[in-house]
mmCIF file of C-alpha atoms and ligand atoms in Angstrom:
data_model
loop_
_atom_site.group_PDB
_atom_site.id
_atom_site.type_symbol
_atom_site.label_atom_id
_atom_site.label_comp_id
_atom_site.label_asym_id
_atom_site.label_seq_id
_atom_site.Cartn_x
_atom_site.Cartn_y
_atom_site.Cartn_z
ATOM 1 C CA UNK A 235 -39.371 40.860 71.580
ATOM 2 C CA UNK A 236 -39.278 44.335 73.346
ATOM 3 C CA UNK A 237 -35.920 44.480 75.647
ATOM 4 C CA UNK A 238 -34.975 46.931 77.901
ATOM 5 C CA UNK A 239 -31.695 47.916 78.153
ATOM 6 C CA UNK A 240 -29.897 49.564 81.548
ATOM 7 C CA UNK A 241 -26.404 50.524 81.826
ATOM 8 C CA UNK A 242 -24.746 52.212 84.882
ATOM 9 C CA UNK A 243 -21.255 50.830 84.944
ATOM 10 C CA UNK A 244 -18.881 54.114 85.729
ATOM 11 C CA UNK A 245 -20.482 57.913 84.620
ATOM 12 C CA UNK A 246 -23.235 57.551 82.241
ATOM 13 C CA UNK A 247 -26.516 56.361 83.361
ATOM 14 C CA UNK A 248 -28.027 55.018 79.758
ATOM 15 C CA UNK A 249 -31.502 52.996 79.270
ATOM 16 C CA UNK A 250 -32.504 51.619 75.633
ATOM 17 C CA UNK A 251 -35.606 50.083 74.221
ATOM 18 C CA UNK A 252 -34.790 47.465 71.340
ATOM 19 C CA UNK A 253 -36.333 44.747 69.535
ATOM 20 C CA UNK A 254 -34.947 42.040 66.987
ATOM 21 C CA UNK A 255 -34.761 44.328 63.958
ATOM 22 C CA UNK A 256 -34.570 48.317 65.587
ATOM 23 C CA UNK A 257 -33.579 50.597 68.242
ATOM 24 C CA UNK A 258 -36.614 52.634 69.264
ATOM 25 C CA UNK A 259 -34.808 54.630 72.022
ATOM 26 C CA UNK A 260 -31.525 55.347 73.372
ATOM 27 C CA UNK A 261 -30.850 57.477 75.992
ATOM 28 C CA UNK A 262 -27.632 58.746 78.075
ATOM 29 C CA UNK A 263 -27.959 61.114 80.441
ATOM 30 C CA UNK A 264 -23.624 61.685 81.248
ATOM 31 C CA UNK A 265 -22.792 62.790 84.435
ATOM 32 C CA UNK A 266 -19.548 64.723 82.789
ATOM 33 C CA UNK A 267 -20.471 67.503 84.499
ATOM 34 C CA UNK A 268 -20.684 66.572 88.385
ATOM 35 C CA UNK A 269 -16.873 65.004 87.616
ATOM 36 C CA UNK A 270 -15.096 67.334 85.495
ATOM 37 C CA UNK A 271 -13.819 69.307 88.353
ATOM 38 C CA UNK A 272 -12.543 66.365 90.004
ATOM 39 C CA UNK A 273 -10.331 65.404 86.738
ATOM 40 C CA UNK A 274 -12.015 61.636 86.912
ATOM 41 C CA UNK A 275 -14.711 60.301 87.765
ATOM 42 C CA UNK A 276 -15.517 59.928 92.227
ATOM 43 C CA UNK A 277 -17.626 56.830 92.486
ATOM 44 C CA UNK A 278 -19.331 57.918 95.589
ATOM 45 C CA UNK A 279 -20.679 60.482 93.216
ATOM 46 C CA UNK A 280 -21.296 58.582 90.456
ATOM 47 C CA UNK A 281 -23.736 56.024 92.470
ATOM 48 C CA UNK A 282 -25.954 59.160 93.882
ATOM 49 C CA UNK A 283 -26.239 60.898 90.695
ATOM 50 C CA UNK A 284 -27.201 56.994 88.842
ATOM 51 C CA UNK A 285 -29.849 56.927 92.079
ATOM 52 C CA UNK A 286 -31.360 60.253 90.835
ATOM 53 C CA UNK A 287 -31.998 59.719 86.965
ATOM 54 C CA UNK A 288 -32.366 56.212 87.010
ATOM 55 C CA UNK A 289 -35.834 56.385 86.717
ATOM 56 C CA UNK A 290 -36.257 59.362 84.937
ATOM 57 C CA UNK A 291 -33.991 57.780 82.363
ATOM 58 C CA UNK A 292 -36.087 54.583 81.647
ATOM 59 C CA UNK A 293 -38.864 56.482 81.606
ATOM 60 C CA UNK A 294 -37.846 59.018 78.797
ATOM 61 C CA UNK A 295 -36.281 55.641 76.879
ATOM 62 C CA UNK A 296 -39.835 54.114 77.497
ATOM 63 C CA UNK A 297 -41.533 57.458 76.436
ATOM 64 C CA UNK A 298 -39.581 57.870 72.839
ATOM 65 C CA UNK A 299 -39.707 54.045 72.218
ATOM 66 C CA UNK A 300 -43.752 54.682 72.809
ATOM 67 C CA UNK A 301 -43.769 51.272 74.555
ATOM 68 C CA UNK A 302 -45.086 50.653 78.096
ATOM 69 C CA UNK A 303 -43.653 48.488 80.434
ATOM 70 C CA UNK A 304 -45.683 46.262 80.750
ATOM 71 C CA UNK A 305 -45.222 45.478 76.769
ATOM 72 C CA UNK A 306 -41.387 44.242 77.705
ATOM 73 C CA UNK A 307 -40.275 40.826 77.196
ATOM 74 C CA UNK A 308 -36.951 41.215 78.871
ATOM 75 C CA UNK A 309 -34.469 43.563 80.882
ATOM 76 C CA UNK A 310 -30.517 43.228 80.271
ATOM 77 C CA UNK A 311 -28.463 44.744 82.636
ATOM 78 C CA UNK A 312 -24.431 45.619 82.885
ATOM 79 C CA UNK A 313 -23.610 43.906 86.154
ATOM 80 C CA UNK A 314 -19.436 44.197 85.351
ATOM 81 C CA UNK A 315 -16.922 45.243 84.944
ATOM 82 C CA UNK A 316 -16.938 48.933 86.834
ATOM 83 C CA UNK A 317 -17.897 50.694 89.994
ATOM 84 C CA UNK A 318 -19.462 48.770 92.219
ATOM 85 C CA UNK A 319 -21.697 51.152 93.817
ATOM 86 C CA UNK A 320 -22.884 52.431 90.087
ATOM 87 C CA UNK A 321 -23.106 48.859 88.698
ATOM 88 C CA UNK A 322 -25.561 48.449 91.838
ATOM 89 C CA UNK A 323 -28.042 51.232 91.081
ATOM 90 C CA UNK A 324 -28.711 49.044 87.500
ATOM 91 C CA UNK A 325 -29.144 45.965 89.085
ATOM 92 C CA UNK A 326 -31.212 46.714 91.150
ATOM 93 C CA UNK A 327 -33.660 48.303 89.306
ATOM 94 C CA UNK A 328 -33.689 46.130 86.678
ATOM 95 C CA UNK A 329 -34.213 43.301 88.883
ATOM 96 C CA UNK A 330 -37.085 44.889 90.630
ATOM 97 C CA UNK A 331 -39.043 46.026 87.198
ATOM 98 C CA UNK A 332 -37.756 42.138 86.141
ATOM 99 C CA UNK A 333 -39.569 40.426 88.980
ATOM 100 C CA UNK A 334 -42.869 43.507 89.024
ATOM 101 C CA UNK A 335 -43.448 42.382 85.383
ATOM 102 C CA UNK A 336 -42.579 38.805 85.101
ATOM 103 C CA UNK A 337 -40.429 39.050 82.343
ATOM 104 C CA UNK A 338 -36.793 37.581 82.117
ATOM 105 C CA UNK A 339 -33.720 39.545 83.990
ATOM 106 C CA UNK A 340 -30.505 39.477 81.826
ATOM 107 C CA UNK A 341 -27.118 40.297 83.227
ATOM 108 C CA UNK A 342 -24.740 41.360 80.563
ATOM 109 C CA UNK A 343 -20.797 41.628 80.524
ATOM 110 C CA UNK A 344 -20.130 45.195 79.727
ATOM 111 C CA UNK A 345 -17.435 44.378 77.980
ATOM 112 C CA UNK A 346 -19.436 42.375 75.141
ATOM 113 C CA UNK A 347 -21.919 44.970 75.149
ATOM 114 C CA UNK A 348 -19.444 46.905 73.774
ATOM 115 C CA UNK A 349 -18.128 43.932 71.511
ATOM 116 C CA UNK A 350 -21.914 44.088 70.368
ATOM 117 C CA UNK A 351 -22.339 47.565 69.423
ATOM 118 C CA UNK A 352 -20.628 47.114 65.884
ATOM 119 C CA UNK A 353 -24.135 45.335 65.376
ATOM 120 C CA UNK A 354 -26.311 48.311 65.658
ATOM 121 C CA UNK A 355 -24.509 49.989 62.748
ATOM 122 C CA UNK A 356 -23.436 46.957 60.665
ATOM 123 C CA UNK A 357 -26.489 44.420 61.176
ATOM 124 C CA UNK A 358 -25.145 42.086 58.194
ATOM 125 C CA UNK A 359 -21.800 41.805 60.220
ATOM 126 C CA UNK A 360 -21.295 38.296 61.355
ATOM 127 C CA UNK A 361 -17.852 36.517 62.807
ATOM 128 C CA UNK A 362 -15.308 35.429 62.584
ATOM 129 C CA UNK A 363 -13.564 38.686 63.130
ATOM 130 C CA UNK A 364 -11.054 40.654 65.677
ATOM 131 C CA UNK A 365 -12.470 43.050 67.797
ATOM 132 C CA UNK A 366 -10.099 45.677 69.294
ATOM 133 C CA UNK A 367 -11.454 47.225 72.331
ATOM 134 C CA UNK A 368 -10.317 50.075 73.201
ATOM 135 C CA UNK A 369 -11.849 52.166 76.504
ATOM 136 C CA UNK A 370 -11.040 53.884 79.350
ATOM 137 C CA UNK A 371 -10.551 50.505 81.804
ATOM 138 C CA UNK A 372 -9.746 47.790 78.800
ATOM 139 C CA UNK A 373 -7.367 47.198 76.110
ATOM 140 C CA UNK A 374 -7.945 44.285 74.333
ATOM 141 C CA UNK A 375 -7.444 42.226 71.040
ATOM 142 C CA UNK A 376 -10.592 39.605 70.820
ATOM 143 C CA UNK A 377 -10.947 36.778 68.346
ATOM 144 C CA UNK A 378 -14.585 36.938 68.358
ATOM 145 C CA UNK A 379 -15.403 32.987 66.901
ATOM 146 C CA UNK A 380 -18.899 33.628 67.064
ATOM 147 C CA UNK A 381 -21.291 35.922 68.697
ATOM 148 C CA UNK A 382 -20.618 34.617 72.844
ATOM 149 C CA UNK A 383 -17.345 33.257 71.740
ATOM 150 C CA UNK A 384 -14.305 34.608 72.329
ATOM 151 C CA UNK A 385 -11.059 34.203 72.640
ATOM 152 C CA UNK A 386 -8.213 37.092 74.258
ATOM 153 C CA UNK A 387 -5.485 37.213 71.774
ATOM 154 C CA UNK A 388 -3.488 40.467 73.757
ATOM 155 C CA UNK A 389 -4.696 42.948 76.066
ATOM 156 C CA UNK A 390 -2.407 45.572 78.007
ATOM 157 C CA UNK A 391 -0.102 45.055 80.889
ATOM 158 C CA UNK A 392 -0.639 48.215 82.269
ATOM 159 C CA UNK A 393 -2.545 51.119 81.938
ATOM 160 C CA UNK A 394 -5.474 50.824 78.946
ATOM 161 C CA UNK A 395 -5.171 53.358 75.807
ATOM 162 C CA UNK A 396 -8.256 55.597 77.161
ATOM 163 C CA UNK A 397 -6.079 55.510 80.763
ATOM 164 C CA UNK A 398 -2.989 56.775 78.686
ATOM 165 C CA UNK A 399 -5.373 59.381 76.846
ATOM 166 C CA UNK A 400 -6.449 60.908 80.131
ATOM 167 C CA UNK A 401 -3.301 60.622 81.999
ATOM 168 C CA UNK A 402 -1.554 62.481 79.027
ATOM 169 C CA UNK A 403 -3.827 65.269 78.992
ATOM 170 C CA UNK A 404 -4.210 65.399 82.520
ATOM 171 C CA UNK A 405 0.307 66.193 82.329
ATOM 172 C CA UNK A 406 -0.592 68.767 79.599
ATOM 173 C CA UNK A 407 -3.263 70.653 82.114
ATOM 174 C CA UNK A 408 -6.539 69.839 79.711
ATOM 175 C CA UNK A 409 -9.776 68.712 80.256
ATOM 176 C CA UNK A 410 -11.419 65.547 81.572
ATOM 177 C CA UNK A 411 -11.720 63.197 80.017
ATOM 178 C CA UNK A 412 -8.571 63.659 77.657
ATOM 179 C CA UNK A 413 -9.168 61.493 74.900
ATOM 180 C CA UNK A 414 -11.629 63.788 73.173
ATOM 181 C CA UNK A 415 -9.162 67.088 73.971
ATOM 182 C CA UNK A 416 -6.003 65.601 72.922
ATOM 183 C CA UNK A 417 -8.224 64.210 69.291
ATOM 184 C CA UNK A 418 -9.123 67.953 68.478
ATOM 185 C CA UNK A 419 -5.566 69.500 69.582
ATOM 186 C CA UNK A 420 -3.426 66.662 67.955
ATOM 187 C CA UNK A 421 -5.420 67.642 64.452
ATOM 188 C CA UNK A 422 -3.565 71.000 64.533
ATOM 189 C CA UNK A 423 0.349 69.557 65.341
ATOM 190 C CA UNK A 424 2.497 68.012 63.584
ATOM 191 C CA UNK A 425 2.948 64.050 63.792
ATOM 192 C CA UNK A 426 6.736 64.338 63.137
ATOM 193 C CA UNK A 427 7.272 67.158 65.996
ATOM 194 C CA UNK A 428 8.057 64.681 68.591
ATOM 195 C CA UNK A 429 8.718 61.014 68.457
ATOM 196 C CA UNK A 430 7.572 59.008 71.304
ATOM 197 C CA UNK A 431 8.673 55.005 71.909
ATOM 198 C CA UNK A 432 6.419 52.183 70.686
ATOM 199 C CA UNK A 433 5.843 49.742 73.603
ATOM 200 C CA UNK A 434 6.442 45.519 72.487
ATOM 201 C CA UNK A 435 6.832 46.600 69.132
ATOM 202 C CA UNK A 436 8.021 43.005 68.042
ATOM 203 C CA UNK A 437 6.330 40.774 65.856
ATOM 204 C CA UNK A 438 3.569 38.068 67.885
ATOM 205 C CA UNK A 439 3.694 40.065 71.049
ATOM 206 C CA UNK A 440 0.066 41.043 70.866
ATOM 207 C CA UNK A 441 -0.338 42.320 74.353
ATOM 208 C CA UNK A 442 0.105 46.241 74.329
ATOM 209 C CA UNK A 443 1.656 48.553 77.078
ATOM 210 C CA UNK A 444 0.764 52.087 77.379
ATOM 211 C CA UNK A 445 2.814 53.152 80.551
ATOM 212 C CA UNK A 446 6.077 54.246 79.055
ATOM 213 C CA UNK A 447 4.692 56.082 76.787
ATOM 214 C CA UNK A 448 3.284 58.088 79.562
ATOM 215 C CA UNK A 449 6.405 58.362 81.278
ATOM 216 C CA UNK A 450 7.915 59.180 77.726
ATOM 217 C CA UNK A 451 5.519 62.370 77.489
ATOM 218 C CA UNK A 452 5.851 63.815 81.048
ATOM 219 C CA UNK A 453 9.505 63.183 80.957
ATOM 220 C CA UNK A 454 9.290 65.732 77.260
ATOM 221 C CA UNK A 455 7.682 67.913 79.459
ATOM 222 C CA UNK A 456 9.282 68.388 81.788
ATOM 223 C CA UNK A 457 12.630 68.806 80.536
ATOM 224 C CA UNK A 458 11.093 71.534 78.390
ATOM 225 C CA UNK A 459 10.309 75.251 79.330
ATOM 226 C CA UNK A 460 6.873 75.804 80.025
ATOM 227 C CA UNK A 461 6.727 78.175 77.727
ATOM 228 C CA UNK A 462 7.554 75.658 74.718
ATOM 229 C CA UNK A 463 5.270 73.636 76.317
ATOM 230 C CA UNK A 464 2.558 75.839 75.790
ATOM 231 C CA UNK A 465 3.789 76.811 72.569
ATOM 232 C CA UNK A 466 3.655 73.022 71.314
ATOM 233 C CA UNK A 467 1.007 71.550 72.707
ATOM 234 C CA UNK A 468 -0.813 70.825 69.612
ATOM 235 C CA UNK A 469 2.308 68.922 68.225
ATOM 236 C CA UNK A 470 2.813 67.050 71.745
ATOM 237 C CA UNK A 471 -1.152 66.123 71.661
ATOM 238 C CA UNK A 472 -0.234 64.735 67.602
ATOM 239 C CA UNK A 473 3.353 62.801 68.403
ATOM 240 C CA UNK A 474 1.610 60.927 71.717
ATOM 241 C CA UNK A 475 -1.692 60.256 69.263
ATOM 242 C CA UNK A 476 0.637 58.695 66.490
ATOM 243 C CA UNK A 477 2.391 56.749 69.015
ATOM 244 C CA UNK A 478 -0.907 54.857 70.539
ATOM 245 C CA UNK A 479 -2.525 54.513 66.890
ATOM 246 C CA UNK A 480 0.566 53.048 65.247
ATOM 247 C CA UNK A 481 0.720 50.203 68.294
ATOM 248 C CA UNK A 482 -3.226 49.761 67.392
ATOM 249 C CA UNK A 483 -2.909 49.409 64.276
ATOM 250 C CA UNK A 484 0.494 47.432 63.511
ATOM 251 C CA UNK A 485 -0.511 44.923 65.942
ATOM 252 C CA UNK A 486 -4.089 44.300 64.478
ATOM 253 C CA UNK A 487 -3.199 44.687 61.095
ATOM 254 C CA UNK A 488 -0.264 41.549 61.968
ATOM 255 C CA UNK A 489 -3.242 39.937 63.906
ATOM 256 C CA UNK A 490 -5.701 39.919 61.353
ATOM 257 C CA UNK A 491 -2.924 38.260 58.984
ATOM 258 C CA UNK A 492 -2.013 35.617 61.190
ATOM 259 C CA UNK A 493 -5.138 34.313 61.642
ATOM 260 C CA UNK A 494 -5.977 35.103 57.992
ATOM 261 C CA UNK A 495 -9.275 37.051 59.106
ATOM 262 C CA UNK A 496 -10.961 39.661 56.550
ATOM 263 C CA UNK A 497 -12.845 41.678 59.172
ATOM 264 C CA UNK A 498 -11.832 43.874 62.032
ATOM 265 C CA UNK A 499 -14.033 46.010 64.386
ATOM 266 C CA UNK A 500 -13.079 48.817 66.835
ATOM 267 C CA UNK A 501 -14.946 49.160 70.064
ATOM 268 C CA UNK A 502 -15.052 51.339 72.905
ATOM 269 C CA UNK A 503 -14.385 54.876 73.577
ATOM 270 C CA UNK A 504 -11.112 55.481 72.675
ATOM 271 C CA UNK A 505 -12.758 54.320 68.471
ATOM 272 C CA UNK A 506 -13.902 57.393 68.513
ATOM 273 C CA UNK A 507 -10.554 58.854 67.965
ATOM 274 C CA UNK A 508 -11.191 60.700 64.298
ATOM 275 C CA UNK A 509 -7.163 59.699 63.506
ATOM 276 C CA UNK A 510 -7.200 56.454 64.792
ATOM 277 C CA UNK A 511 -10.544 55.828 62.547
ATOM 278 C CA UNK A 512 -8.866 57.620 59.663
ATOM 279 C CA UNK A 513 -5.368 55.356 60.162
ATOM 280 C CA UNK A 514 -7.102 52.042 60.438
ATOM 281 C CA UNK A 515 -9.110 52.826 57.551
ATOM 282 C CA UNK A 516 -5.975 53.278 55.455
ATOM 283 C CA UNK A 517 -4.149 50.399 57.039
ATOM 284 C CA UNK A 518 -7.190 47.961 56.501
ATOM 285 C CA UNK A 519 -7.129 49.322 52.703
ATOM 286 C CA UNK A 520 -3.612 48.377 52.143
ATOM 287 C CA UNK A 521 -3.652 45.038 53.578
ATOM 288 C CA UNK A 522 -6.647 44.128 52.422
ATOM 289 C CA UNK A 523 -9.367 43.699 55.144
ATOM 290 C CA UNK A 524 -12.176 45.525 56.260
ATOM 291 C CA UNK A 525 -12.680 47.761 59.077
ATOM 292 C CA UNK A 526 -15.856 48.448 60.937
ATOM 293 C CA UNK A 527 -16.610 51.046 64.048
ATOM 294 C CA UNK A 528 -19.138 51.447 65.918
ATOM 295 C CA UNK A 529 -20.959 55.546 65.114
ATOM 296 C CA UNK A 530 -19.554 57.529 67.597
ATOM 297 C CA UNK A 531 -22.462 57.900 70.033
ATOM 298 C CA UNK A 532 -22.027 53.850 70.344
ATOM 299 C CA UNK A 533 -18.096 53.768 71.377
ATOM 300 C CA UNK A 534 -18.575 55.572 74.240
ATOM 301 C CA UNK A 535 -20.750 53.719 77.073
ATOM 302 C CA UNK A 536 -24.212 53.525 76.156
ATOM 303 C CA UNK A 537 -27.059 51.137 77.029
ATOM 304 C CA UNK A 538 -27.960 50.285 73.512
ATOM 305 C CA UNK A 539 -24.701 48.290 72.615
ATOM 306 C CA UNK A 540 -26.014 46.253 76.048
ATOM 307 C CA UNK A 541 -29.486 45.781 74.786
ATOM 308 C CA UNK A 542 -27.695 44.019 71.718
ATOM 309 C CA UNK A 543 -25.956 41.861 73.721
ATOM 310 C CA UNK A 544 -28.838 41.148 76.023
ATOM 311 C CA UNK A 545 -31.043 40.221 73.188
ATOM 312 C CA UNK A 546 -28.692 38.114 71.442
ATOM 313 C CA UNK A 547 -28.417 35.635 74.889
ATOM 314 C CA UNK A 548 -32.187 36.276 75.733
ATOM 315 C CA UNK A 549 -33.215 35.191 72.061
ATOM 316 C CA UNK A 550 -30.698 31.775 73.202
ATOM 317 C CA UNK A 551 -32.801 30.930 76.202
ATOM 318 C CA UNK A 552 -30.706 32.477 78.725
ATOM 319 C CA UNK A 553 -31.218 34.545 81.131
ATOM 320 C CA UNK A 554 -30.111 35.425 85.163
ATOM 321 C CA UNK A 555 -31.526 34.616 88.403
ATOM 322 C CA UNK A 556 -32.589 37.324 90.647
ATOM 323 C CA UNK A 557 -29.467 36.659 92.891
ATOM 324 C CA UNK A 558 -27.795 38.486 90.241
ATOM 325 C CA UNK A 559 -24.883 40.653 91.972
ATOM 326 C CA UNK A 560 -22.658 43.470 90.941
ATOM 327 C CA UNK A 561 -19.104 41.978 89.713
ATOM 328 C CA UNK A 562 -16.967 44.870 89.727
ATOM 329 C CA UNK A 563 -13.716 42.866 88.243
ATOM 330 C CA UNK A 564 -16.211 40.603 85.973
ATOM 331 C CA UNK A 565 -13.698 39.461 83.022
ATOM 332 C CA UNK A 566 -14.621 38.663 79.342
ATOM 333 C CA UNK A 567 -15.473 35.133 79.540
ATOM 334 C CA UNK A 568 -13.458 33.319 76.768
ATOM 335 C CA UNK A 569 -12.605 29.867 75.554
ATOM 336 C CA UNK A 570 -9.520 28.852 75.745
HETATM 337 O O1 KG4 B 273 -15.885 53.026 76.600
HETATM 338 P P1 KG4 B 273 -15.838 54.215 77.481
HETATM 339 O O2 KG4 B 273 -16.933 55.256 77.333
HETATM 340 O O3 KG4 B 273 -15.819 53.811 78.989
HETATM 341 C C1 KG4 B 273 -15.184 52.669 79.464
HETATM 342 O O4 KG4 B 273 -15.808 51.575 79.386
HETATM 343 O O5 KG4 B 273 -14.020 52.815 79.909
HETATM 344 O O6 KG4 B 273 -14.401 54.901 77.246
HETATM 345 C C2 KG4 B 273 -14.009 56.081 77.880
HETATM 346 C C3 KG4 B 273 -12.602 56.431 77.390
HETATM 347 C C4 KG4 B 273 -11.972 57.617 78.122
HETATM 348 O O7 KG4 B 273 -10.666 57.236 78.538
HETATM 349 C C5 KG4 B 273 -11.903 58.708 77.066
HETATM 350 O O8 KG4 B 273 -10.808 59.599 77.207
HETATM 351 C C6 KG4 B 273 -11.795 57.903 75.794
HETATM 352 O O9 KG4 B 273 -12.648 56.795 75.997
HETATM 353 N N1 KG4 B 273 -12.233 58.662 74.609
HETATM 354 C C7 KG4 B 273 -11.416 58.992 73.588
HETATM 355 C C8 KG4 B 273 -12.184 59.768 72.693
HETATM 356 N N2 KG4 B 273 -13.447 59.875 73.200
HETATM 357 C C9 KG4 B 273 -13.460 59.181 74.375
HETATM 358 N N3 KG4 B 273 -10.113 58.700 73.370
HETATM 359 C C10 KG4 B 273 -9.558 59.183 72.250
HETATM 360 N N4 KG4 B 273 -10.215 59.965 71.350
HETATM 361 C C11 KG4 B 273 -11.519 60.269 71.525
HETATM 362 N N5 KG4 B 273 -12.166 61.021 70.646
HETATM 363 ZN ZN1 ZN B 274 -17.273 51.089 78.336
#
């Protein structure tokens, strides 16, 4: 079964060509470079630019998979959550190269796509297990039951950890997006410069809050001179990084125990954090489970993690009519 994969949720316009046992292409094409200047991403932009290499996309993802369209069996598509206008371009096309070819049209939740991509690197991994996703819109501990079943155990209250990784850097004049700036600076500081709080540190409070902690860091910055500022930035960048990990971590780790599960995966962008990877993998040594993440080309959004989902509900029987719309708010359907 040859799928298709298209993803156009927020600033990356990604196709993928995958069957059962390989991925034969996978292709992002981020539009980093029309947004930087704008310090986050401007959806108007973000639509026209998906419009423009769409096509061009698939067709490279066709090209190195050496397949030809009319040898797909399926298209999955992210249809939510993210920008509507963006989430449109996808669609769209998928539904009109669904209906041209007569092959079935799959919408998938983005947020299981990313719940999925653990699978590209780990095929042998199979529930149960807890998935924390971390990314630049979600925060979110998942029991995953089975593959399509899941059940939110905590998520955030306020802003998500890749939000607090952006905002943060954003205070400290860097780059966009923050959360790879703040990984390389933080490397060079020292954890124990600066202590910032832990938000609902208590024990079976699983939902995680990253807003103080902003307010924490500008509030250090700005009663500091500039200067020291400057001076410190490295060991600012390491005391805010310790401060998110060690919330990750302690409430997964307590997670994992209660419900007496021996695998955890990370997902989303904000697992590509090299200390956050490093921690857990201590953590999950000590206590005695194991930890998975996806490589890093897979945390960040990608089609291929969506092709994984797509195929998994498309090898079911499912699959979406061509009244298939754009959710922009879609949540992660659970079970109760
Ligand atoms: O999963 P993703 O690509 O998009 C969403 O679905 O939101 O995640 C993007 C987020 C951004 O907030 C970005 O700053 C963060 O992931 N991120 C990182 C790193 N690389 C990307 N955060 C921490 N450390 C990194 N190395
Ligand atoms: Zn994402």
């Amino acid at each position: 079964m040859n799928i298709l994969a298209i993803e156009t949720s927020c600033d990356e316009t990604a196709a993928a060509v995958l069957d059962e046992n390989k991925l034969l292409s996978d292709v992002v094409y981020s539009q980093l470079a029309i947004h930087q200047s704008y310090g986050g991403v401007v959806p108007e932009l973000a639509s026209r630019a998906h419009l423009q290499t769409i096509i061009p996309t698939i067709d490279e993802a066709l090209h190195k998979a050496k397949i030809r369209r009319q040898q797909l069996d399926g298209i999955a598509v992210t249809y939510g959550p993210g920008l509507v206008g963006a989430l449109l371009v996808g669609v769209n096309v998928a539904k009109a190269l669904a209906f041209a070819n007569r092959i079935p049209l799959l919408g998938v939740n983005h947020l299981e796509g990313h719940i999925f991509a653990n699978r590209l690197d780990h095929p042998q991994l199979e529930p149960p297990m807890i998935t924390l996703l971390i990314s630049g819109g979600h925060t979110m501990l998942i029991l995953v039951e089975n593959w399509g079943k899941y059940r939110i155990l905590g998520q955030t209250i306020d802003d998500a950890a890749g939000e607090a990784f952006d905002k943060v850097a954003k205070m400290l004049t860097l780059a966009y997006p923050g959360g790879p700036v703040i990984d390389e600076y933080a490397v060079k500081g020292d954890v124990n410069f600066v202590r910032f709080p832990r938000a609902l540190n208590k024990k079976d409070n699983f939902n995680f809050s990253f807003s103080g902690l902003k307010t924490a860091v500008l509030n250090y910055i700005e009663s500091k001179p500039e200067q020291f500022v400057r001076q410190h930035i490295y060991d600012i960048c390491a005391g805010f990084q310790m401060a998110v990990a060690d919330v990750l971590i302690d409430k997964t780790s307590s997670l994992a125990k209660k419900y007496q599960l021996e695998q955890v995966t990370l997902a989303g962008g904000v697992a590509r954090n090299e200390f956050i990877r490093h921690q857990f993998s201590v953590r999950a040594g000590e206590e005695g489970y194991s930890i998975y993440f996806p490589s890093p080309n897979f945390c960040t959004d990608n089609a291929a993690m969506i092709g994984k989902a797509g195929l998994f509900h498309l090898q079911n029987g499912e699959c979406s009519s061509f009244d298939l719309d754009a959710i922009p708010n879609l949540n992660l359907k659970a079970i109760d």
